[in-house]
Amino acid sequence: MATTIVHLSSSSVFVQSRGRRYNFISSFKNLQKRTVLSLSCAMTSQGGDMIRPKGKSNDRNSAFDFKSYMIRKAESVSAALNVSVPLQEPLTIQEAVRYSLLAGGKRVRPLLCIAACELVGGDEATAMPAACAVEMIHTSSLIHDDLPCMDNADLRRGKPTSHKVFGEDMAVLAGDALLALAFEHMTVVSSGMVAPERMIRAVIELAKAIGTTGLVAGQVMDLCSEGLHPDNMELERLEFIHLHKTASLLEAAAVLGVIMGGGTEEEIEKLRKYARSIGLLFQVVDDILDVTKSTDELGKTAGKDVMAGKLTYPRLTGLERSREFAEKLSREAEEQLLGFDSDKAAPLAALASYVAYRHN
C-alpha cells in the first residue's frame, strides 16, 4: 500500500468574484490541510493510482493525473465555500453551517460541475458559484438525512453528525439555511458572468433536482421502503430511489456546469445522461461499500442500511451482480463523452472510473 505525501503551500490564497479579491481568514490553512489529507487518504491505492480491478486499464486516462486534479479542484471549492459562510450573528447557526459545509469530503458534485463547464469551453471561475451551490444543497441533504427521524446516523466524514454536536433543532435549521444560501450564492455571485436567461434555467434545473420530482421524491420512497422484504420489491423501485435521491443532484451539477459554460442543447443532454449514469453508479458502489467496509474505512457508520432494513442493490441482486452493474454504468457514462475533445473530457472519464472503484 503506497502512501501519498502532500506538501502544502504557505502562500496566500484568494477567491476572485465579481471583480473583488477576498483574502481568506487564518483558519483556511487548517481547512486546506483537512481537505487535502482527506482526499489523499481516499485516493490512496496500489501504487498511489486510481483503484481498478485486476487487468482493467484505460488508455484514454493513463496520462491524466486525476488525483492531482481532484485535490486541486477540492481545494478551490473548499476555499470558495469558506468565504461564502463568514462567521456572523447569530453565531450558533453559522457555526453549525460551517461545521458541516467545511468538514472536508471529496467534493465530487462541485468537481463535476466545474469539469462539465470546462468541457464546453467555460472556466472554473464561471462554474464556481454553481459548484458551491450544489455542494451547499448536498450538505443540507446530508444534515437532514442523518437526523434521528431519517437515517439516525452518528458519523459523517469521520466526525459526529451535526445533530450530535449542535442538537436536532440547530441541525434542521442549518440544513434549511444551506438550502436557501445555495440559490442566493449562485445567483448573486454569478451576476454579470452569466446571461440572465441561462441563470434562470440553472435555477429551475437545480430546484427541480431537489424537490418532489427529484431528491425529496427519492428520500420519501427510500423511507417508505424500509423493512420491506426483497422478495416483495422490484428493481425498478430501487432504481427510482437512487435516480432521484442521489443521481438527480449529480445530474443537476453537470447540467449547471454546461449551462454556465455556454454549452449547446446537445451537450446538455449528453452530460445529463453521463451524470445520471454516474449518479446511479455512485449509489450502487455506496451500497456495496456499506456491506464490505468498516466504519473506520468509510468515515461513517458501516452497515447502517442493513440494520435499518433498507433496500439496497446487494440485498436485492447480490454482491457480484451489483459489481457487474457498476461496471456497466461506468462504461455507459464514458460513452456519453465520445465526440468531445479528449483532453477536456479526461477529468470526466476519470471521474467515472473513480466513482466505480472508490474505497469510501
Tab-separated table of C-alpha atoms in Angstrom:
chain	number	residue	atom	x	y	z
A	1	MET	CA	0.000	0.000	0.000
A	2	ALA	CA	1.565	3.278	-1.108
A	3	THR	CA	1.246	6.437	0.951
A	4	THR	CA	0.534	9.772	-0.657
A	5	ILE	CA	2.508	12.707	0.801
A	6	VAL	CA	1.129	16.158	0.161
A	7	HIS	CA	3.219	19.321	0.650
A	8	LEU	CA	1.035	22.326	1.419
A	9	SER	CA	1.990	25.781	0.216
A	10	SER	CA	2.023	28.608	2.728
A	11	SER	CA	1.335	31.225	0.070
A	12	SER	CA	-1.741	33.399	0.358
A	13	VAL	CA	-4.988	32.176	-1.186
A	14	PHE	CA	-7.861	34.194	-2.532
A	15	VAL	CA	-11.119	33.984	-4.473
A	16	GLN	CA	-11.895	36.269	-7.387
A	17	SER	CA	-15.601	37.065	-7.564
A	18	ARG	CA	-17.293	39.894	-9.437
A	19	GLY	CA	-14.008	41.767	-9.632
A	20	ARG	CA	-13.298	41.554	-5.911
A	21	ARG	CA	-10.394	39.793	-4.272
A	22	TYR	CA	-11.132	38.105	-0.967
A	23	ASN	CA	-8.266	37.051	1.305
A	24	PHE	CA	-9.059	34.092	3.496
A	25	ILE	CA	-9.179	34.040	7.257
A	26	SER	CA	-6.290	32.300	9.011
A	27	SER	CA	-8.367	29.175	9.567
A	28	PHE	CA	-8.175	28.433	5.834
A	29	LYS	CA	-4.798	26.738	6.258
A	30	ASN	CA	-6.392	24.151	8.544
A	31	LEU	CA	-9.354	23.835	6.187
A	32	GLN	CA	-6.995	23.286	3.238
A	33	LYS	CA	-4.984	20.722	5.166
A	34	ARG	CA	-8.098	18.752	6.167
A	35	THR	CA	-9.380	18.727	2.604
A	36	VAL	CA	-6.095	17.653	1.039
A	37	LEU	CA	-5.412	14.946	3.615
A	38	SER	CA	-8.936	13.525	3.388
A	39	LEU	CA	-8.675	13.360	-0.399
A	40	SER	CA	-5.194	11.872	-0.275
A	41	CYS	CA	-6.357	9.132	2.063
A	42	ALA	CA	-9.468	8.495	-0.027
A	43	MET	CA	-7.482	8.169	-3.222
A	44	THR	CA	-4.511	6.201	-1.870
A	45	SER	CA	-4.386	2.792	-3.559
A	46	GLN	CA	-1.958	0.301	-5.011
A	47	GLY	CA	0.858	2.368	-6.419
A	48	GLY	CA	-0.984	5.518	-5.387
A	49	ASP	CA	-3.166	5.381	-8.502
A	50	MET	CA	-6.884	5.109	-9.021
A	51	ILE	CA	-8.202	1.772	-7.802
A	52	ARG	CA	-9.040	-0.626	-10.645
A	53	PRO	CA	-9.926	-4.313	-10.841
A	54	LYS	CA	-7.002	-6.533	-11.778
A	55	GLY	CA	-6.340	-6.456	-15.505
A	56	LYS	CA	-8.509	-3.400	-16.140
A	57	SER	CA	-6.889	-0.454	-17.911
A	58	ASN	CA	-7.985	2.762	-19.536
A	59	ASP	CA	-5.552	4.145	-22.090
A	60	ARG	CA	-7.632	7.283	-22.521
A	61	ASN	CA	-6.913	8.353	-18.954
A	62	SER	CA	-3.467	6.790	-18.493
A	63	ALA	CA	-1.690	10.151	-18.921
A	64	PHE	CA	-4.206	12.149	-16.873
A	65	ASP	CA	-3.382	12.726	-13.210
A	66	PHE	CA	-6.866	12.622	-11.747
A	67	LYS	CA	-5.637	12.552	-8.160
A	68	SER	CA	-3.906	15.921	-8.539
A	69	TYR	CA	-6.859	17.326	-10.477
A	70	MET	CA	-9.334	16.274	-7.797
A	71	ILE	CA	-7.241	17.623	-4.933
A	72	ARG	CA	-6.708	20.928	-6.759
A	73	LYS	CA	-10.402	21.398	-7.514
A	74	ALA	CA	-11.422	20.373	-3.990
A	75	GLU	CA	-9.057	22.976	-2.564
A	76	SER	CA	-10.580	25.663	-4.802
A	77	VAL	CA	-14.132	24.666	-3.878
A	78	SER	CA	-13.374	24.496	-0.147
A	79	ALA	CA	-11.738	27.919	-0.328
A	80	ALA	CA	-14.756	29.435	-2.069
A	81	LEU	CA	-17.135	27.786	0.422
A	82	ASN	CA	-15.102	29.150	3.326
A	83	VAL	CA	-15.580	32.693	2.037
A	84	SER	CA	-19.282	32.127	1.355
A	85	VAL	CA	-20.165	31.444	5.016
A	86	PRO	CA	-18.366	34.010	7.209
A	87	LEU	CA	-18.934	33.899	10.950
A	88	GLN	CA	-21.637	36.404	11.871
A	89	GLU	CA	-24.556	36.697	14.249
A	90	PRO	CA	-26.288	34.555	15.282
A	91	LEU	CA	-23.080	32.600	15.752
A	92	THR	CA	-24.665	29.268	16.713
A	93	ILE	CA	-26.349	28.686	13.360
A	94	GLN	CA	-23.348	29.975	11.403
A	95	GLU	CA	-21.076	27.604	13.317
A	96	ALA	CA	-23.448	24.717	12.599
A	97	VAL	CA	-23.487	25.583	8.883
A	98	ARG	CA	-19.698	25.859	8.707
A	99	TYR	CA	-19.195	22.660	10.710
A	100	SER	CA	-20.880	20.507	8.073
A	101	LEU	CA	-20.062	22.508	4.949
A	102	LEU	CA	-16.331	22.744	5.684
A	103	ALA	CA	-15.884	19.231	7.064
A	104	GLY	CA	-13.902	18.137	4.028
A	105	GLY	CA	-15.058	15.418	1.693
A	106	LYS	CA	-14.198	14.622	-1.902
A	107	ARG	CA	-16.338	17.434	-3.413
A	108	VAL	CA	-17.461	15.158	-6.259
A	109	ARG	CA	-20.531	17.235	-7.159
A	110	PRO	CA	-18.803	20.618	-7.465
A	111	LEU	CA	-15.927	18.936	-9.298
A	112	LEU	CA	-18.457	17.525	-11.753
A	113	CYS	CA	-19.966	20.981	-12.260
A	114	ILE	CA	-16.568	22.570	-12.921
A	115	ALA	CA	-15.375	19.773	-15.229
A	116	ALA	CA	-18.603	19.952	-17.265
A	117	CYS	CA	-18.198	23.717	-17.620
A	118	GLU	CA	-14.593	23.340	-18.750
A	119	LEU	CA	-15.620	20.604	-21.181
A	120	VAL	CA	-17.764	23.032	-23.203
A	121	GLY	CA	-15.275	25.905	-23.137
A	122	GLY	CA	-16.025	27.590	-19.800
A	123	ASP	CA	-13.664	28.044	-16.878
A	124	GLU	CA	-13.510	27.317	-13.168
A	125	ALA	CA	-14.366	30.866	-12.084
A	126	THR	CA	-17.593	30.849	-14.119
A	127	ALA	CA	-18.644	27.466	-12.741
A	128	MET	CA	-17.646	28.062	-9.107
A	129	PRO	CA	-20.834	29.788	-7.822
A	130	ALA	CA	-22.974	26.942	-9.170
A	131	ALA	CA	-20.474	24.360	-7.916
A	132	CYS	CA	-20.681	25.859	-4.418
A	133	ALA	CA	-24.476	25.937	-4.592
A	134	VAL	CA	-24.602	22.240	-5.430
A	135	GLU	CA	-22.286	21.411	-2.522
A	136	MET	CA	-24.390	23.529	-0.153
A	137	ILE	CA	-27.504	21.605	-1.163
A	138	HIS	CA	-25.682	18.293	-0.913
A	139	THR	CA	-24.514	19.178	2.609
A	140	SER	CA	-28.038	20.259	3.517
A	141	SER	CA	-29.362	16.880	2.401
A	142	LEU	CA	-26.695	15.062	4.436
A	143	ILE	CA	-27.530	17.014	7.604
A	144	HIS	CA	-31.214	16.177	7.236
A	145	ASP	CA	-30.522	12.601	6.142
A	146	ASP	CA	-28.518	11.963	9.328
A	147	LEU	CA	-31.311	13.126	11.674
A	148	PRO	CA	-32.880	10.607	14.079
A	149	CYS	CA	-36.182	10.831	12.211
A	150	MET	CA	-34.437	9.840	8.972
A	151	ASP	CA	-31.314	7.606	8.919
A	152	ASN	CA	-30.272	8.357	12.522
A	153	ALA	CA	-26.533	8.425	11.766
A	154	ASP	CA	-23.845	9.245	14.326
A	155	LEU	CA	-20.905	9.851	11.960
A	156	ARG	CA	-20.392	11.783	8.738
A	157	ARG	CA	-16.990	12.255	7.067
A	158	GLY	CA	-15.359	10.774	10.152
A	159	LYS	CA	-16.898	13.329	12.524
A	160	PRO	CA	-20.008	13.376	14.745
A	161	THR	CA	-23.051	14.368	12.724
A	162	SER	CA	-24.498	17.862	13.020
A	163	HIS	CA	-27.353	16.979	15.365
A	164	LYS	CA	-24.918	15.177	17.680
A	165	VAL	CA	-22.889	18.369	18.057
A	166	PHE	CA	-25.477	21.153	17.823
A	167	GLY	CA	-28.750	19.388	18.630
A	168	GLU	CA	-31.603	18.402	16.339
A	169	ASP	CA	-33.116	21.876	16.232
A	170	MET	CA	-29.925	23.576	15.023
A	171	ALA	CA	-29.220	20.745	12.583
A	172	VAL	CA	-32.609	21.201	10.925
A	173	LEU	CA	-32.083	24.950	10.711
A	174	ALA	CA	-28.526	24.561	9.387
A	175	GLY	CA	-29.839	22.369	6.586
A	176	ASP	CA	-32.581	24.888	5.818
A	177	ALA	CA	-30.099	27.754	5.818
A	178	LEU	CA	-27.793	25.989	3.364
A	179	LEU	CA	-30.689	25.293	1.022
A	180	ALA	CA	-31.587	28.987	0.877
A	181	LEU	CA	-27.964	30.119	0.698
A	182	ALA	CA	-27.315	27.902	-2.317
A	183	PHE	CA	-29.700	29.814	-4.567
A	184	GLU	CA	-28.684	33.187	-3.174
A	185	HIS	CA	-24.996	32.456	-3.680
A	186	MET	CA	-25.346	31.108	-7.210
A	187	THR	CA	-27.451	33.992	-8.487
A	188	VAL	CA	-25.679	36.861	-6.720
A	189	VAL	CA	-22.086	35.797	-7.325
A	190	SER	CA	-22.778	34.792	-10.947
A	191	SER	CA	-24.411	38.139	-11.727
A	192	GLY	CA	-22.605	39.734	-14.650
A	193	MET	CA	-20.794	36.497	-15.555
A	194	VAL	CA	-23.724	34.509	-16.915
A	195	ALA	CA	-26.555	35.675	-19.184
A	196	PRO	CA	-29.868	36.134	-17.280
A	197	GLU	CA	-31.716	33.540	-19.362
A	198	ARG	CA	-29.056	30.956	-18.580
A	199	MET	CA	-29.205	31.799	-14.880
A	200	ILE	CA	-32.991	31.357	-14.855
A	201	ARG	CA	-32.598	27.969	-16.495
A	202	ALA	CA	-29.938	26.989	-13.969
A	203	VAL	CA	-32.181	27.947	-11.039
A	204	ILE	CA	-35.079	25.920	-12.447
A	205	GLU	CA	-32.820	22.939	-13.110
A	206	LEU	CA	-31.461	22.963	-9.570
A	207	ALA	CA	-34.881	23.464	-7.952
A	208	LYS	CA	-36.398	20.537	-9.880
A	209	ALA	CA	-33.477	18.313	-8.919
A	210	ILE	CA	-34.097	18.688	-5.183
A	211	GLY	CA	-37.901	18.925	-4.972
A	212	THR	CA	-40.758	16.440	-5.055
A	213	THR	CA	-39.723	15.255	-8.515
A	214	GLY	CA	-36.075	14.891	-7.501
A	215	LEU	CA	-34.131	14.345	-4.294
A	216	VAL	CA	-37.150	14.583	-1.982
A	217	ALA	CA	-39.045	12.008	-4.040
A	218	GLY	CA	-36.157	9.577	-3.721
A	219	GLN	CA	-35.881	10.153	0.015
A	220	VAL	CA	-39.605	9.581	0.526
A	221	MET	CA	-39.566	6.341	-1.452
A	222	ASP	CA	-36.456	5.240	0.443
A	223	LEU	CA	-38.145	5.788	3.807
A	224	CYS	CA	-41.293	4.007	2.658
A	225	SER	CA	-39.242	1.008	1.538
A	226	GLU	CA	-37.531	0.382	4.879
A	227	GLY	CA	-38.258	-3.026	6.347
A	228	LEU	CA	-39.784	-4.436	3.168
A	229	HIS	CA	-38.596	-7.908	2.212
A	230	PRO	CA	-36.542	-8.120	-1.012
A	231	ASP	CA	-38.940	-10.724	-2.391
A	232	ASN	CA	-41.666	-8.089	-2.347
A	233	MET	CA	-39.545	-5.450	-4.066
A	234	GLU	CA	-38.784	-4.715	-7.698
A	235	LEU	CA	-35.545	-3.465	-9.176
A	236	GLU	CA	-37.457	-0.562	-10.726
A	237	ARG	CA	-38.386	0.719	-7.264
A	238	LEU	CA	-34.772	0.634	-6.118
A	239	GLU	CA	-33.635	2.391	-9.288
A	240	PHE	CA	-36.283	5.078	-8.759
A	241	ILE	CA	-34.926	5.718	-5.262
A	242	HIS	CA	-31.346	6.133	-6.393
A	243	LEU	CA	-32.068	8.058	-9.590
A	244	HIS	CA	-33.937	10.613	-7.509
A	245	LYS	CA	-32.175	10.575	-4.137
A	246	THR	CA	-28.607	10.507	-5.471
A	247	ALA	CA	-28.449	10.891	-9.251
A	248	SER	CA	-30.713	13.939	-9.518
A	249	LEU	CA	-28.256	16.280	-7.763
A	250	LEU	CA	-25.263	14.900	-9.663
A	251	GLU	CA	-27.231	15.370	-12.868
A	252	ALA	CA	-28.013	18.948	-11.888
A	253	ALA	CA	-24.332	19.585	-11.116
A	254	ALA	CA	-23.272	18.504	-14.597
A	255	VAL	CA	-26.095	20.321	-16.380
A	256	LEU	CA	-25.420	23.517	-14.410
A	257	GLY	CA	-21.786	23.327	-15.467
A	258	VAL	CA	-22.741	23.097	-19.138
A	259	ILE	CA	-25.275	25.920	-18.786
A	260	MET	CA	-22.726	28.179	-17.079
A	261	GLY	CA	-20.155	27.316	-19.736
A	262	GLY	CA	-22.481	28.270	-22.591
A	263	GLY	CA	-22.979	24.718	-23.889
A	264	THR	CA	-25.446	23.645	-26.576
A	265	GLU	CA	-28.657	21.658	-26.046
A	266	GLU	CA	-26.937	18.551	-27.395
A	267	GLU	CA	-24.086	18.992	-24.933
A	268	ILE	CA	-26.530	19.495	-22.071
A	269	GLU	CA	-28.310	16.232	-22.865
A	270	LYS	CA	-25.070	14.263	-23.222
A	271	LEU	CA	-23.853	15.458	-19.834
A	272	ARG	CA	-27.290	14.822	-18.347
A	273	LYS	CA	-27.092	11.173	-19.417
A	274	TYR	CA	-23.479	10.926	-18.282
A	275	ALA	CA	-24.308	12.275	-14.825
A	276	ARG	CA	-27.402	10.100	-14.500
A	277	SER	CA	-25.215	7.031	-15.012
A	278	ILE	CA	-22.632	8.422	-12.594
A	279	GLY	CA	-25.337	9.118	-10.018
A	280	LEU	CA	-26.752	5.617	-10.159
A	281	LEU	CA	-23.218	4.224	-10.153
A	282	PHE	CA	-22.346	6.287	-7.075
A	283	GLN	CA	-25.218	4.746	-5.125
A	284	VAL	CA	-24.594	1.183	-6.298
A	285	VAL	CA	-20.986	1.490	-5.101
A	286	ASP	CA	-22.192	3.121	-1.859
A	287	ASP	CA	-24.441	0.106	-1.256
A	288	ILE	CA	-21.527	-2.250	-1.904
A	289	LEU	CA	-19.196	-0.348	0.417
A	290	ASP	CA	-21.817	-0.303	3.174
A	291	VAL	CA	-21.605	-4.099	3.428
A	292	THR	CA	-17.913	-4.620	2.609
A	293	LYS	CA	-16.089	-1.852	4.505
A	294	SER	CA	-15.669	-0.904	8.157
A	295	THR	CA	-16.783	2.288	9.883
A	296	ASP	CA	-13.161	3.479	10.088
A	297	GLU	CA	-12.637	2.899	6.373
A	298	LEU	CA	-15.848	4.681	5.384
A	299	GLY	CA	-15.717	7.600	7.815
A	300	LYS	CA	-19.392	6.961	8.556
A	301	THR	CA	-21.369	4.192	10.216
A	302	ALA	CA	-20.924	0.977	8.241
A	303	GLY	CA	-23.806	-1.443	7.821
A	304	LYS	CA	-26.432	1.106	8.813
A	305	ASP	CA	-28.508	0.389	5.696
A	306	VAL	CA	-28.648	-3.304	6.577
A	307	MET	CA	-29.543	-2.535	10.200
A	308	ALA	CA	-32.295	-0.172	9.046
A	309	GLY	CA	-33.690	-2.817	6.705
A	310	LYS	CA	-33.144	-0.553	3.720
A	311	LEU	CA	-33.461	-1.719	0.160
A	312	THR	CA	-30.016	-1.888	-1.466
A	313	TYR	CA	-28.537	-3.419	-4.608
A	314	PRO	CA	-26.552	-6.147	-2.783
A	315	ARG	CA	-29.662	-7.034	-0.786
A	316	LEU	CA	-31.837	-7.237	-3.899
A	317	THR	CA	-29.476	-8.628	-6.546
A	318	GLY	CA	-26.453	-9.906	-4.625
A	319	LEU	CA	-22.938	-8.533	-4.315
A	320	GLU	CA	-21.496	-9.927	-7.556
A	321	ARG	CA	-24.339	-8.714	-9.763
A	322	SER	CA	-24.130	-5.324	-8.061
A	323	ARG	CA	-20.469	-5.090	-9.023
A	324	GLU	CA	-21.244	-6.085	-12.625
A	325	PHE	CA	-23.948	-3.410	-12.796
A	326	ALA	CA	-21.455	-0.827	-11.507
A	327	GLU	CA	-19.025	-1.640	-14.329
A	328	LYS	CA	-21.838	-1.386	-16.892
A	329	LEU	CA	-22.839	2.058	-15.611
A	330	SER	CA	-19.224	3.222	-15.736
A	331	ARG	CA	-18.971	2.212	-19.407
A	332	GLU	CA	-22.280	3.912	-20.238
A	333	ALA	CA	-21.123	7.143	-18.623
A	334	GLU	CA	-17.891	7.208	-20.605
A	335	GLU	CA	-19.780	6.571	-23.864
A	336	GLN	CA	-21.533	9.933	-23.448
A	337	LEU	CA	-18.135	11.672	-23.626
A	338	LEU	CA	-17.356	10.409	-27.118
A	339	GLY	CA	-17.156	13.273	-29.599
A	340	PHE	CA	-15.806	15.779	-27.067
A	341	ASP	CA	-12.195	16.922	-27.027
A	342	SER	CA	-10.367	14.026	-25.328
A	343	ASP	CA	-8.179	16.280	-23.161
A	344	LYS	CA	-11.154	18.253	-21.860
A	345	ALA	CA	-13.154	15.060	-21.332
A	346	ALA	CA	-10.335	13.321	-19.431
A	347	PRO	CA	-11.429	14.555	-15.955
A	348	LEU	CA	-14.986	13.310	-16.504
A	349	ALA	CA	-13.822	9.955	-17.887
A	350	ALA	CA	-11.521	9.578	-14.893
A	351	LEU	CA	-14.338	10.577	-12.529
A	352	ALA	CA	-16.490	7.728	-13.865
A	353	SER	CA	-13.685	5.277	-13.099
A	354	TYR	CA	-13.035	6.841	-9.705
A	355	VAL	CA	-16.676	6.582	-8.645
A	356	ALA	CA	-16.794	2.973	-9.797
A	357	TYR	CA	-13.685	1.873	-7.910
A	358	ARG	CA	-13.569	4.139	-4.859
A	359	HIS	CA	-12.989	2.664	-1.408
A	360	ASN	CA	-15.061	5.091	0.688
